Amino acid sequence: MSYIGKTPTAVPLTSSDITNGIITSAKLASGVGGKVLQVVQAVNNSASATSVSSWTDFPSLSASITPSSSSNKILIQYHAYLTLNNLAGMTRIIRGSTAIGIGASAGNRILTTSHHMNKATDANHGYHGFYGQFLDSPSTTSATTYKLQLRSQGNSTCYINRSSADANEGTYSSRSISTFTIFEVSAW
């Protein structure tokens, strides 16, 4: 390119060079998205015990969100704490009444979002975190409910946010918190 006079020096553009609001999302190239538009969180900080042999709603870990656009995504993240004394524990995400973010079907295997086999040296005092996340495309602007479900091997007791012993001492027993968070993310 030809210039009259001196060739301009390249200078990096910084945020202070842009007047606030001068660049709108409409002026950006297509494919720009991924902003978090809203966040909803459910929390369970109560210690409890329940017998489960089939999929059961995790107490208090359910949240509803109304997407602002049918092309937006919903990011689901959870951290749940369980003890299952030397048995397998499983969790899965539910949208409405449909399991999402689960493994592929294969024979009689149980389809889960996360699975953990509790083989603690001291099963009375150890408990484990179940973690999961999934990016869903609900394709709706209607209120949508997501929840976490749990299941155990056989008909065993699940201890939630505590160990099975739940000893009242200050060395090794603790209580924890389980969370279920959903984010609406703009389409990209």
PDB file of C-alpha atoms in Angstrom, residues 13-29 35:
ATOM      1  CA  LEU A  13      -5.198  -1.459  19.842  1.00  0.00           C
ATOM      2  CA  THR A  14      -6.118  -1.525  23.542  1.00  0.00           C
ATOM      3  CA  SER A  15      -9.464  -1.380  25.331  1.00  0.00           C
ATOM      4  CA  SER A  16      -8.781   2.253  26.318  1.00  0.00           C
ATOM      5  CA  ASP A  17      -8.727   3.112  22.581  1.00  0.00           C
ATOM      6  CA  ILE A  18     -12.360   2.031  22.177  1.00  0.00           C
ATOM      7  CA  THR A  19     -15.210   4.246  23.328  1.00  0.00           C
ATOM      8  CA  ASN A  20     -17.506   2.294  25.650  1.00  0.00           C
ATOM      9  CA  GLY A  21     -20.386   0.803  23.663  1.00  0.00           C
ATOM     10  CA  ILE A  22     -19.003   1.668  20.238  1.00  0.00           C
ATOM     11  CA  ILE A  23     -18.644  -2.019  19.344  1.00  0.00           C
ATOM     12  CA  THR A  24     -21.887  -3.933  19.728  1.00  0.00           C
ATOM     13  CA  SER A  25     -22.380  -7.679  19.395  1.00  0.00           C
ATOM     14  CA  ALA A  26     -24.205  -7.043  16.094  1.00  0.00           C
ATOM     15  CA  LYS A  27     -20.954  -5.575  14.686  1.00  0.00           C
ATOM     16  CA  LEU A  28     -18.896  -8.632  15.620  1.00  0.00           C
ATOM     17  CA  ALA A  29     -18.190 -11.451  13.201  1.00  0.00           C
ATOM     18  CA  LYS A  35     -21.338 -15.268  27.037  1.00  0.00           C
TER      19      LYS A  35
END
